[in-house]
mmCIF file of C-alpha atoms in Angstrom:
data_model
loop_
_atom_site.group_PDB
_atom_site.id
_atom_site.type_symbol
_atom_site.label_atom_id
_atom_site.label_comp_id
_atom_site.label_asym_id
_atom_site.label_seq_id
_atom_site.Cartn_x
_atom_site.Cartn_y
_atom_site.Cartn_z
ATOM 1 C CA MET A 1 0.000 0.000 0.000
ATOM 2 C CA ARG A 2 1.351 3.385 -0.935
ATOM 3 C CA LYS A 3 0.129 6.576 0.612
ATOM 4 C CA LEU A 4 0.965 10.123 -0.431
ATOM 5 C CA PHE A 5 -0.063 13.170 1.548
ATOM 6 C CA LEU A 6 0.546 16.893 1.582
ATOM 7 C CA GLY A 7 -0.477 19.332 4.297
ATOM 8 C CA ALA A 8 -3.545 21.480 3.631
ATOM 9 C CA THR A 9 -1.492 24.465 2.582
ATOM 10 C CA ALA A 10 0.699 22.234 0.460
ATOM 11 C CA LEU A 11 -2.331 20.979 -1.447
ATOM 12 C CA THR A 12 -3.560 24.512 -2.003
ATOM 13 C CA ALA A 13 -0.127 25.579 -3.161
ATOM 14 C CA ALA A 14 0.043 22.661 -5.558
ATOM 15 C CA LEU A 15 -3.288 23.633 -7.123
ATOM 16 C CA LEU A 16 -2.254 27.254 -7.496
ATOM 17 C CA ALA A 17 1.247 26.575 -8.776
ATOM 18 C CA THR A 18 0.695 26.872 -12.525
ATOM 19 C CA THR A 19 4.119 28.090 -13.517
ATOM 20 C CA ALA A 20 7.288 26.155 -14.158
ATOM 21 C CA PHE A 21 9.007 28.127 -11.411
ATOM 22 C CA ALA A 22 7.440 26.218 -8.518
ATOM 23 C CA ALA A 23 10.121 24.382 -6.522
ATOM 24 C CA ASP A 24 9.977 20.616 -6.465
ATOM 25 C CA PRO A 25 8.753 19.166 -3.166
ATOM 26 C CA ILE A 26 11.079 17.360 -0.793
ATOM 27 C CA LYS A 27 10.048 13.716 -0.873
ATOM 28 C CA ILE A 28 10.286 11.946 2.458
ATOM 29 C CA GLY A 29 9.651 8.211 2.740
ATOM 30 C CA ARG A 30 8.365 6.243 5.695
ATOM 31 C CA VAL A 31 7.520 2.605 6.299
ATOM 32 C CA VAL A 32 4.561 2.394 8.663
ATOM 33 C CA HIS A 33 3.249 -0.432 10.820
ATOM 34 C CA MET A 34 -0.337 0.302 9.783
ATOM 35 C CA THR A 35 -1.383 -3.234 10.694
ATOM 36 C CA GLY A 36 0.011 -6.082 12.814
ATOM 37 C CA PRO A 37 1.243 -6.207 16.426
ATOM 38 C CA ALA A 38 3.422 -3.084 16.139
ATOM 39 C CA ALA A 39 0.611 -0.929 14.708
ATOM 40 C CA GLY A 40 -0.460 0.464 18.073
ATOM 41 C CA GLY A 41 2.949 1.876 18.926
ATOM 42 C CA ASP A 42 3.408 3.402 15.479
ATOM 43 C CA ALA A 43 -0.088 4.927 15.491
ATOM 44 C CA VAL A 44 0.506 6.666 18.812
ATOM 45 C CA SER A 45 4.191 7.637 18.824
ATOM 46 C CA HIS A 46 5.021 8.195 15.137
ATOM 47 C CA THR A 47 2.119 8.823 12.758
ATOM 48 C CA PRO A 48 0.364 11.760 14.485
ATOM 49 C CA ASN A 49 3.716 13.504 14.924
ATOM 50 C CA VAL A 50 4.563 13.111 11.242
ATOM 51 C CA LYS A 51 1.214 14.593 10.254
ATOM 52 C CA LEU A 52 1.599 17.467 12.707
ATOM 53 C CA TRP A 53 5.131 18.224 11.533
ATOM 54 C CA VAL A 54 4.263 18.107 7.821
ATOM 55 C CA LYS A 55 1.279 20.395 8.362
ATOM 56 C CA GLN A 56 3.319 22.885 10.383
ATOM 57 C CA VAL A 57 6.138 22.981 7.831
ATOM 58 C CA ASN A 58 3.868 23.205 4.786
ATOM 59 C CA ASP A 59 1.573 25.771 6.412
ATOM 60 C CA ARG A 60 4.526 28.138 6.622
ATOM 61 C CA GLY A 61 5.473 27.503 3.007
ATOM 62 C CA GLY A 62 7.791 24.504 3.346
ATOM 63 C CA LEU A 63 11.460 24.082 4.195
ATOM 64 C CA LYS A 64 13.862 26.832 3.179
ATOM 65 C CA VAL A 65 16.552 25.159 1.089
ATOM 66 C CA GLY A 66 18.972 27.765 -0.174
ATOM 67 C CA ASP A 67 16.791 30.428 -1.794
ATOM 68 C CA GLU A 68 13.791 28.138 -2.319
ATOM 69 C CA MET A 69 10.829 27.213 -0.143
ATOM 70 C CA ARG A 70 10.067 23.562 -0.754
ATOM 71 C CA LEU A 71 6.988 21.721 0.453
ATOM 72 C CA ILE A 72 7.160 18.258 1.996
ATOM 73 C CA GLU A 73 5.618 15.294 0.209
ATOM 74 C CA MET A 74 5.304 12.039 2.146
ATOM 75 C CA VAL A 75 5.481 8.596 0.550
ATOM 76 C CA GLU A 76 4.380 5.766 2.860
ATOM 77 C CA TYR A 77 4.028 1.968 2.779
ATOM 78 C CA ASP A 78 2.472 -0.485 5.225
ATOM 79 C CA ASP A 79 4.827 -3.298 6.257
ATOM 80 C CA LYS A 80 2.177 -5.162 8.301
ATOM 81 C CA SER A 81 4.647 -5.189 11.234
ATOM 82 C CA ASN A 82 6.737 -7.687 9.287
ATOM 83 C CA PRO A 83 10.524 -7.071 9.245
ATOM 84 C CA ALA A 84 10.941 -8.655 5.806
ATOM 85 C CA GLU A 85 8.170 -6.462 4.375
ATOM 86 C CA MET A 86 9.708 -3.441 6.065
ATOM 87 C CA ILE A 87 13.081 -4.090 4.432
ATOM 88 C CA LYS A 88 11.478 -4.441 0.985
ATOM 89 C CA ALA A 89 9.509 -1.227 1.469
ATOM 90 C CA VAL A 90 12.566 0.772 2.579
ATOM 91 C CA GLN A 91 14.453 -0.566 -0.438
ATOM 92 C CA ARG A 92 11.596 0.480 -2.706
ATOM 93 C CA LEU A 93 11.467 3.977 -1.247
ATOM 94 C CA ALA A 94 15.197 4.399 -1.821
ATOM 95 C CA THR A 95 15.465 2.907 -5.300
ATOM 96 C CA GLN A 96 12.084 3.267 -7.011
ATOM 97 C CA ASP A 97 10.535 6.284 -5.320
ATOM 98 C CA ASP A 98 13.938 7.951 -4.980
ATOM 99 C CA VAL A 99 12.900 9.839 -1.857
ATOM 100 C CA ASP A 100 15.165 12.604 -0.593
ATOM 101 C CA PHE A 101 15.059 11.393 3.017
ATOM 102 C CA LEU A 102 13.752 8.440 5.016
ATOM 103 C CA LEU A 103 12.204 8.461 8.475
ATOM 104 C CA SER A 104 13.187 5.686 10.849
ATOM 105 C CA PRO A 105 10.685 2.909 11.583
ATOM 106 C CA TRP A 106 9.056 2.259 14.949
ATOM 107 C CA GLY A 107 10.762 -0.274 17.212
ATOM 108 C CA THR A 108 14.240 -1.404 18.197
ATOM 109 C CA GLY A 109 14.376 -4.492 15.979
ATOM 110 C CA PHE A 110 12.952 -2.658 12.964
ATOM 111 C CA ASN A 111 15.557 0.103 13.266
ATOM 112 C CA ALA A 112 18.362 -2.437 13.340
ATOM 113 C CA ALA A 113 16.946 -4.229 10.299
ATOM 114 C CA ALA A 114 16.570 -1.001 8.321
ATOM 115 C CA ALA A 115 20.012 0.400 9.167
ATOM 116 C CA PRO A 116 21.970 -1.346 6.346
ATOM 117 C CA ILE A 117 19.632 0.088 3.689
ATOM 118 C CA PHE A 118 19.754 3.596 5.155
ATOM 119 C CA ALA A 119 23.557 3.342 5.137
ATOM 120 C CA LYS A 120 23.811 1.848 1.651
ATOM 121 C CA TYR A 121 22.004 4.794 0.089
ATOM 122 C CA GLY A 122 23.432 7.464 2.391
ATOM 123 C CA TYR A 123 20.293 8.391 4.326
ATOM 124 C CA PRO A 124 20.711 9.828 7.828
ATOM 125 C CA GLN A 125 18.798 7.605 10.255
ATOM 126 C CA ILE A 126 17.551 9.471 13.309
ATOM 127 C CA SER A 127 16.688 6.339 15.203
ATOM 128 C CA VAL A 128 14.221 7.339 17.882
ATOM 129 C CA THR A 129 12.105 4.440 19.150
ATOM 130 C CA ASN A 130 15.179 2.293 19.554
ATOM 131 C CA ILE A 131 16.791 1.333 22.868
ATOM 132 C CA THR A 132 20.055 -0.605 22.714
ATOM 133 C CA ASP A 133 23.453 -0.982 24.320
ATOM 134 C CA GLU A 134 25.000 -1.476 20.873
ATOM 135 C CA ILE A 135 25.092 2.239 20.055
ATOM 136 C CA PRO A 136 28.922 2.427 19.704
ATOM 137 C CA GLU A 137 29.057 -0.625 17.415
ATOM 138 C CA LEU A 138 26.087 0.486 15.310
ATOM 139 C CA SER A 139 27.429 4.045 15.025
ATOM 140 C CA GLU A 140 30.749 2.747 13.730
ATOM 141 C CA ARG A 141 29.107 0.405 11.264
ATOM 142 C CA PHE A 142 26.433 2.881 10.127
ATOM 143 C CA PRO A 143 27.937 6.402 10.227
ATOM 144 C CA GLY A 144 24.619 8.098 9.449
ATOM 145 C CA MET A 145 22.733 6.490 12.353
ATOM 146 C CA PHE A 146 21.798 8.644 15.353
ATOM 147 C CA PHE A 147 20.204 7.639 18.679
ATOM 148 C CA THR A 148 17.907 9.713 20.885
ATOM 149 C CA LEU A 149 15.964 7.525 23.334
ATOM 150 C CA GLY A 150 18.810 6.135 25.427
ATOM 151 C CA SER A 151 20.587 2.876 26.115
ATOM 152 C CA THR A 152 19.320 -0.415 27.482
ATOM 153 C CA THR A 153 21.570 -0.181 30.535
ATOM 154 C CA GLY A 154 20.419 3.383 31.190
ATOM 155 C CA PHE A 155 16.791 2.295 31.228
ATOM 156 C CA VAL A 156 17.396 -0.641 33.551
ATOM 157 C CA GLU A 157 19.509 1.553 35.839
ATOM 158 C CA GLY A 158 16.610 4.005 36.026
ATOM 159 C CA LEU A 159 14.241 1.189 36.928
ATOM 160 C CA ARG A 160 16.674 -0.198 39.513
ATOM 161 C CA ASP A 161 17.089 3.242 41.096
ATOM 162 C CA THR A 162 13.303 3.658 41.228
ATOM 163 C CA LEU A 163 12.916 0.293 42.948
ATOM 164 C CA ASN A 164 15.707 1.258 45.339
ATOM 165 C CA LYS A 165 13.834 4.397 46.396
ATOM 166 C CA LEU A 166 10.698 2.370 47.039
ATOM 167 C CA ARG A 167 12.647 -0.292 48.926
ATOM 168 C CA ASP A 168 14.487 2.304 51.010
ATOM 169 C CA SER A 169 11.130 3.786 52.011
ATOM 170 C CA GLY A 170 9.891 0.367 53.101
ATOM 171 C CA ALA A 171 7.261 0.147 50.344
ATOM 172 C CA ILE A 172 8.666 -3.020 48.728
ATOM 173 C CA GLY A 173 10.977 -5.906 49.546
ATOM 174 C CA ASN A 174 13.578 -7.688 47.434
ATOM 175 C CA LYS A 175 11.506 -10.198 45.454
ATOM 176 C CA VAL A 176 10.954 -9.348 41.767
ATOM 177 C CA ALA A 177 8.887 -11.114 39.099
ATOM 178 C CA MET A 178 10.166 -10.280 35.606
ATOM 179 C CA VAL A 179 8.695 -11.039 32.150
ATOM 180 C CA ASN A 180 9.671 -9.892 28.674
ATOM 181 C CA VAL A 181 8.498 -9.942 25.078
ATOM 182 C CA ALA A 182 10.830 -12.201 23.104
ATOM 183 C CA ASP A 183 12.144 -9.747 20.532
ATOM 184 C CA SER A 184 15.326 -7.671 20.584
ATOM 185 C CA PHE A 185 13.779 -4.968 22.774
ATOM 186 C CA GLY A 186 12.580 -7.246 25.555
ATOM 187 C CA ILE A 187 15.427 -9.736 25.326
ATOM 188 C CA GLU A 188 18.125 -7.090 25.702
ATOM 189 C CA LEU A 189 16.405 -5.283 28.582
ATOM 190 C CA ALA A 190 15.781 -8.522 30.466
ATOM 191 C CA ALA A 191 19.389 -9.618 30.004
ATOM 192 C CA VAL A 192 20.688 -6.395 31.551
ATOM 193 C CA ALA A 193 18.129 -6.608 34.370
ATOM 194 C CA ARG A 194 19.341 -10.124 35.234
ATOM 195 C CA GLU A 195 22.729 -8.586 35.984
ATOM 196 C CA LEU A 196 21.833 -5.253 37.588
ATOM 197 C CA LEU A 197 18.936 -6.265 39.827
ATOM 198 C CA PRO A 198 20.649 -9.144 41.690
ATOM 199 C CA ALA A 199 23.734 -6.942 42.074
ATOM 200 C CA ALA A 200 21.475 -4.436 43.856
ATOM 201 C CA GLY A 201 20.185 -7.113 46.211
ATOM 202 C CA TYR A 202 17.019 -8.178 44.406
ATOM 203 C CA GLU A 203 15.940 -11.803 44.003
ATOM 204 C CA ILE A 204 14.287 -12.563 40.662
ATOM 205 C CA VAL A 205 11.719 -15.125 41.797
ATOM 206 C CA PHE A 206 9.971 -15.434 38.409
ATOM 207 C CA ASP A 207 11.540 -14.971 34.965
ATOM 208 C CA LYS A 208 9.483 -15.652 31.840
ATOM 209 C CA SER A 209 9.541 -14.580 28.181
ATOM 210 C CA TYR A 210 6.678 -14.777 25.705
ATOM 211 C CA PRO A 211 6.492 -14.418 21.887
ATOM 212 C CA LEU A 212 5.537 -11.105 20.271
ATOM 213 C CA GLY A 213 1.806 -11.196 19.547
ATOM 214 C CA THR A 214 0.890 -13.605 22.361
ATOM 215 C CA ALA A 215 -2.863 -13.235 22.870
ATOM 216 C CA ASP A 216 -3.341 -14.932 26.241
ATOM 217 C CA LEU A 217 -0.986 -13.728 28.954
ATOM 218 C CA SER A 218 -3.014 -15.002 31.894
ATOM 219 C CA PRO A 219 -0.585 -17.918 32.522
ATOM 220 C CA VAL A 220 2.269 -15.421 32.751
ATOM 221 C CA VAL A 221 0.529 -13.270 35.353
ATOM 222 C CA LYS A 222 -0.694 -16.308 37.309
ATOM 223 C CA GLY A 223 2.850 -17.652 37.405
ATOM 224 C CA ALA A 224 4.194 -14.313 38.587
ATOM 225 C CA LYS A 225 1.561 -14.055 41.325
ATOM 226 C CA ALA A 226 2.347 -17.567 42.551
ATOM 227 C CA ALA A 227 5.954 -16.465 43.144
ATOM 228 C CA GLU A 228 4.678 -13.848 45.648
ATOM 229 C CA PRO A 229 6.832 -10.940 44.395
ATOM 230 C CA ASP A 230 7.152 -7.477 45.884
ATOM 231 C CA ALA A 231 7.564 -5.943 42.413
ATOM 232 C CA PHE A 232 6.410 -6.951 38.926
ATOM 233 C CA ILE A 233 8.455 -5.894 35.880
ATOM 234 C CA ALA A 234 7.439 -6.417 32.255
ATOM 235 C CA PHE A 235 9.630 -5.355 29.345
ATOM 236 C CA SER A 236 6.601 -5.292 27.087
ATOM 237 C CA TYR A 237 5.226 -3.867 23.836
ATOM 238 C CA PRO A 238 1.783 -2.189 23.519
ATOM 239 C CA PRO A 239 -0.551 -5.197 23.077
ATOM 240 C CA ASP A 240 1.050 -7.082 25.956
ATOM 241 C CA THR A 241 1.278 -3.999 28.181
ATOM 242 C CA PHE A 242 -2.511 -3.752 28.016
ATOM 243 C CA ALA A 243 -3.019 -7.514 28.350
ATOM 244 C CA LEU A 244 -0.640 -7.885 31.297
ATOM 245 C CA THR A 245 -2.267 -4.994 33.140
ATOM 246 C CA GLU A 246 -5.737 -6.402 32.534
ATOM 247 C CA GLN A 247 -4.680 -9.807 33.822
ATOM 248 C CA ALA A 248 -2.978 -8.257 36.853
ATOM 249 C CA ILE A 249 -6.271 -6.561 37.733
ATOM 250 C CA ILE A 250 -8.212 -9.803 37.233
ATOM 251 C CA GLU A 251 -5.744 -11.800 39.322
ATOM 252 C CA ASP A 252 -5.385 -8.993 41.890
ATOM 253 C CA LEU A 253 -1.601 -9.065 41.628
ATOM 254 C CA ASN A 254 -0.817 -7.110 44.777
ATOM 255 C CA VAL A 255 2.665 -5.591 44.473
ATOM 256 C CA GLY A 256 4.156 -2.327 45.659
ATOM 257 C CA ALA A 257 5.741 -1.683 42.247
ATOM 258 C CA PHE A 258 4.032 -2.649 38.976
ATOM 259 C CA TYR A 259 6.034 -1.790 35.837
ATOM 260 C CA THR A 260 5.179 -2.308 32.175
ATOM 261 C CA ALA A 261 7.187 -0.809 29.311
ATOM 262 C CA VAL A 262 5.952 0.535 25.954
ATOM 263 C CA ALA A 263 2.358 1.899 25.965
ATOM 264 C CA THR A 264 2.213 2.535 29.714
ATOM 265 C CA ALA A 265 2.641 6.184 28.727
ATOM 266 C CA PHE A 266 -0.253 6.115 26.225
ATOM 267 C CA PRO A 267 -3.421 8.115 26.991
ATOM 268 C CA ALA A 268 -5.385 5.052 25.851
ATOM 269 C CA TYR A 269 -3.831 3.111 28.732
ATOM 270 C CA ALA A 270 -5.367 5.521 31.210
ATOM 271 C CA GLY A 271 -8.544 5.592 29.135
ATOM 272 C CA LYS A 272 -8.961 1.841 29.423
ATOM 273 C CA PHE A 273 -8.035 1.318 33.058
ATOM 274 C CA GLY A 274 -8.863 4.658 34.682
ATOM 275 C CA SER A 275 -7.942 5.062 38.334
ATOM 276 C CA LYS A 276 -6.822 1.427 38.581
ATOM 277 C CA ILE A 277 -3.418 2.404 37.142
ATOM 278 C CA GLU A 278 -2.719 4.982 39.848
ATOM 279 C CA GLY A 279 0.883 4.318 40.868
ATOM 280 C CA ASN A 280 1.738 2.165 37.840
ATOM 281 C CA LEU A 281 5.314 2.570 36.608
ATOM 282 C CA GLY A 282 6.392 2.399 32.981
ATOM 283 C CA ALA A 283 9.035 3.203 30.413
ATOM 284 C CA GLY A 284 9.813 6.831 29.721
ATOM 285 C CA GLY A 285 7.760 9.671 31.061
ATOM 286 C CA VAL A 286 8.280 13.365 30.423
ATOM 287 C CA ASN A 287 8.700 16.480 32.524
ATOM 288 C CA LEU A 288 5.425 18.335 32.082
ATOM 289 C CA ASP A 289 6.848 21.536 33.607
ATOM 290 C CA GLN A 290 9.287 22.269 30.745
ATOM 291 C CA GLU A 291 8.179 25.145 28.521
ATOM 292 C CA ALA A 292 9.198 23.480 25.247
ATOM 293 C CA MET A 293 7.252 20.377 26.281
ATOM 294 C CA LYS A 294 4.190 22.452 27.106
ATOM 295 C CA ALA A 295 4.288 24.124 23.670
ATOM 296 C CA TYR A 296 4.670 20.798 21.874
ATOM 297 C CA ARG A 297 1.853 19.143 23.786
ATOM 298 C CA ALA A 298 -0.458 22.095 23.160
ATOM 299 C CA ALA A 299 0.216 22.021 19.403
ATOM 300 C CA PHE A 300 -0.195 18.244 19.253
ATOM 301 C CA THR A 301 -3.456 18.338 21.223
ATOM 302 C CA LYS A 302 -4.916 21.051 19.012
ATOM 303 C CA HIS A 303 -4.038 19.200 15.802
ATOM 304 C CA ASN A 304 -5.105 15.745 17.003
ATOM 305 C CA ASP A 305 -8.025 16.587 19.321
ATOM 306 C CA GLY A 306 -6.190 14.806 22.112
ATOM 307 C CA PRO A 307 -2.859 14.841 23.933
ATOM 308 C CA PRO A 308 0.279 12.933 22.899
ATOM 309 C CA GLU A 309 1.600 10.005 24.868
ATOM 310 C CA TYR A 310 4.040 10.782 27.652
ATOM 311 C CA TRP A 311 7.282 9.377 26.286
ATOM 312 C CA ALA A 312 8.567 8.639 22.784
ATOM 313 C CA ALA A 313 6.117 10.904 20.946
ATOM 314 C CA ALA A 314 7.918 14.067 22.033
ATOM 315 C CA THR A 315 11.312 12.554 21.270
ATOM 316 C CA TYR A 316 10.168 11.398 17.836
ATOM 317 C CA TYR A 317 8.829 14.884 17.081
ATOM 318 C CA ALA A 318 12.186 16.251 18.244
ATOM 319 C CA GLY A 319 13.868 13.952 15.700
ATOM 320 C CA LEU A 320 11.729 15.495 12.958
ATOM 321 C CA GLN A 321 12.777 18.938 14.163
ATOM 322 C CA VAL A 322 16.424 17.848 13.943
ATOM 323 C CA LEU A 323 15.932 16.770 10.332
ATOM 324 C CA GLU A 324 14.136 20.013 9.499
ATOM 325 C CA GLN A 325 16.815 22.220 11.048
ATOM 326 C CA ALA A 326 19.600 20.172 9.462
ATOM 327 C CA ILE A 327 18.136 20.483 5.935
ATOM 328 C CA GLU A 328 17.660 24.209 6.335
ATOM 329 C CA GLY A 329 21.023 24.645 8.069
ATOM 330 C CA ALA A 330 22.869 22.740 5.369
ATOM 331 C CA GLY A 331 20.911 24.620 2.704
ATOM 332 C CA THR A 332 20.637 21.498 0.581
ATOM 333 C CA THR A 333 18.958 18.100 0.299
ATOM 334 C CA ASP A 334 22.329 16.442 -0.235
ATOM 335 C CA ARG A 335 22.131 13.633 2.281
ATOM 336 C CA GLN A 336 25.813 13.630 3.217
ATOM 337 C CA ALA A 337 25.754 17.372 3.864
ATOM 338 C CA VAL A 338 22.666 17.006 6.057
ATOM 339 C CA THR A 339 24.243 14.092 7.949
ATOM 340 C CA ASP A 340 27.387 16.138 8.574
ATOM 341 C CA PHE A 341 25.252 19.035 9.826
ATOM 342 C CA ILE A 342 23.500 16.752 12.316
ATOM 343 C CA LYS A 343 26.853 15.571 13.648
ATOM 344 C CA ALA A 344 28.232 19.068 14.131
ATOM 345 C CA ASN A 345 25.349 21.129 15.541
ATOM 346 C CA GLU A 346 22.930 21.590 18.422
ATOM 347 C CA PHE A 347 19.178 21.603 17.819
ATOM 348 C CA ASP A 348 16.302 23.359 19.561
ATOM 349 C CA THR A 349 13.532 20.784 20.067
ATOM 350 C CA ALA A 350 10.430 19.865 22.041
ATOM 351 C CA ILE A 351 12.561 17.971 24.573
ATOM 352 C CA GLY A 352 15.083 20.801 24.865
ATOM 353 C CA ALA A 353 18.434 21.503 23.228
ATOM 354 C CA ILE A 354 20.038 18.305 21.922
ATOM 355 C CA SER A 355 23.256 17.448 20.143
ATOM 356 C CA PHE A 356 24.952 14.210 19.201
ATOM 357 C CA ASP A 357 28.144 12.939 20.808
ATOM 358 C CA GLU A 358 29.445 10.047 18.720
ATOM 359 C CA HIS A 359 25.961 9.803 17.150
ATOM 360 C CA ASN A 360 24.308 9.385 20.530
ATOM 361 C CA GLU A 361 22.080 11.871 22.351
ATOM 362 C CA SER A 362 22.204 9.639 25.437
ATOM 363 C CA ARG A 363 23.007 12.343 27.929
ATOM 364 C CA HIS A 364 19.445 13.630 28.293
ATOM 365 C CA TYR A 365 16.494 11.245 28.454
ATOM 366 C CA TRP A 366 13.815 9.996 30.816
ATOM 367 C CA THR A 367 13.764 6.341 31.792
ATOM 368 C CA VAL A 368 10.842 5.690 34.163
ATOM 369 C CA GLY A 369 7.487 7.395 34.532
ATOM 370 C CA GLN A 370 4.575 6.921 36.935
ATOM 371 C CA TRP A 371 0.842 7.512 36.722
ATOM 372 C CA LYS A 372 -0.382 9.885 39.402
ATOM 373 C CA ASP A 373 -3.492 12.062 39.395
ATOM 374 C CA GLY A 374 -4.182 11.394 35.716
ATOM 375 C CA ALA A 375 -0.730 12.218 34.344
ATOM 376 C CA PHE A 376 2.404 10.192 33.611
ATOM 377 C CA ASN A 377 5.370 12.115 34.960
ATOM 378 C CA ALA A 378 9.017 11.096 34.865
ATOM 379 C CA VAL A 379 10.422 9.726 38.125
ATOM 380 C CA ALA A 380 13.871 8.756 36.775
ATOM 381 C CA GLY A 381 16.122 9.939 33.970
ATOM 382 C CA VAL A 382 19.639 10.632 32.765
ATOM 383 C CA GLY A 383 20.782 14.251 32.769
ATOM 384 C CA VAL A 384 17.216 15.608 32.892
ATOM 385 C CA PRO A 385 15.010 16.914 35.697
ATOM 386 C CA VAL A 386 12.264 14.503 36.745
ATOM 387 C CA GLY A 387 8.681 15.509 37.381
ATOM 388 C CA MET A 388 8.248 13.838 40.781
ATOM 389 C CA GLU A 389 9.525 11.162 43.144
ATOM 390 C CA PRO A 390 8.127 7.601 42.909
ATOM 391 C CA VAL A 391 5.454 6.355 45.271
ATOM 392 C CA ALA A 392 4.279 2.812 46.066
ATOM 393 C CA LYS A 393 1.299 1.321 44.263
ATOM 394 C CA ASP A 394 -1.633 0.851 46.609
ATOM 395 C CA GLY A 395 -3.738 -1.892 45.020
ATOM 396 C CA TRP A 396 -6.040 -1.809 42.006
ATOM 397 C CA ASN A 397 -8.617 0.655 43.298
#
C-alpha cells in the first residue's frame, strides 16, 4: 500500500502553482506499521507527529533550502509489522521512489533491520524508538545512524534506582517477578536486568519470556503471582502492556511496584483502566513543567483533538525537528551534507536543546514514569530533571 499526503497548505499551493518556477517538493519516505502487532505503537508515537510536523512545515510555506521554499511530500508503505516487508519497502522507497530522506521505523528491531539500507544509500537515520546498548558498534558500522531515546543499561539503571527508592522507604521488599516480550527490545532489557537487579540485592523469583503477539498472557501473570513478588516488571510492547495490566487486575496481583514498558505512557492506557493504574510505573515519562514540552503538547493536542503520549512521541517529534533544522542549516537536500550538519550542531527541540556525541544523544532522556493524578510524569532519567519522586502502588482501586 502506498500513501501520499501533503499538508492542507501544500495541497492549495500545488493547485495554485501553474508556472514552471514552482520548486519541487522534498520527498520523504516512511515505512509504517499500519497493521500487525506493532501498529499500536506506530499509530501513537510516530504517525500523528509526522502529520503534525508536515502540516506545520507546509503551512509556513515549506522548508527553506537555499533560496527556495520547498513543500514536503510524504510517501508511505504499510509493512504489516513484518521485518521482511519493512526491508522491501525501505528498499523500494530508496530505489524506485527515490525519496530525498527516510524516516526511521518504529521499534528497536525494525531500526536495526533497516540500518543497512539507510547506510547503503546514504540516508541519515535518526533512530528514535530504539533502545540498545549497541550504540557504539552500530554508530561505527552505520555512520549516518543517530540515537535519541537512550541505552538499554540506562533504562534498567533508572528502573533499579526507582525500585531502590521504594525499597528504602519500606514500600517493597527484594523479590521481583520479571517477564519480557521475546524480541530484541525485551530480550536485551531482560538480560541487563538479570545482571543489575541481583547486584542491587534483588531476588528474581519469576523470569518468563513470551512471543511477540501472544494473545493470552493469563498464565504469565498467574505464574508471577504464585511467586509472591514485591515488584512486577514487564519489558513489554503495547498489546502485551494492556493484556498484562488487565490480567494483573483480574488476578489482583498485589505488588508495591508494577512496571510495564511501551504503551504505559499512552493516553489510551489511562482511558482503558482509569484510576486502577494509579501508581503504575512504565518506560519513559516526560517532565510536564518544561516550557518546550508544554508548547509541543499544546500544538499536538490542538491538531489531534487529544494529547500525545508521555514518552517517545515528544522525542520522535524532536527527531523530525532535527531533520528540518539540518536540511535548512545545510541549505541542501544532499544527504551527506545534512548528515554532517546533524553531527556538528545543536538543535532546539520539544525535549530541549540536543546534540549528538558520537551519534548518541544519550546524555538527556527519561527512563521511568509513573501515573499519578491522571498524568504520567518522569520519576527517573539521565541528565534531565524529573517531574516527581516515585510512590508505592496501593492496590487496584
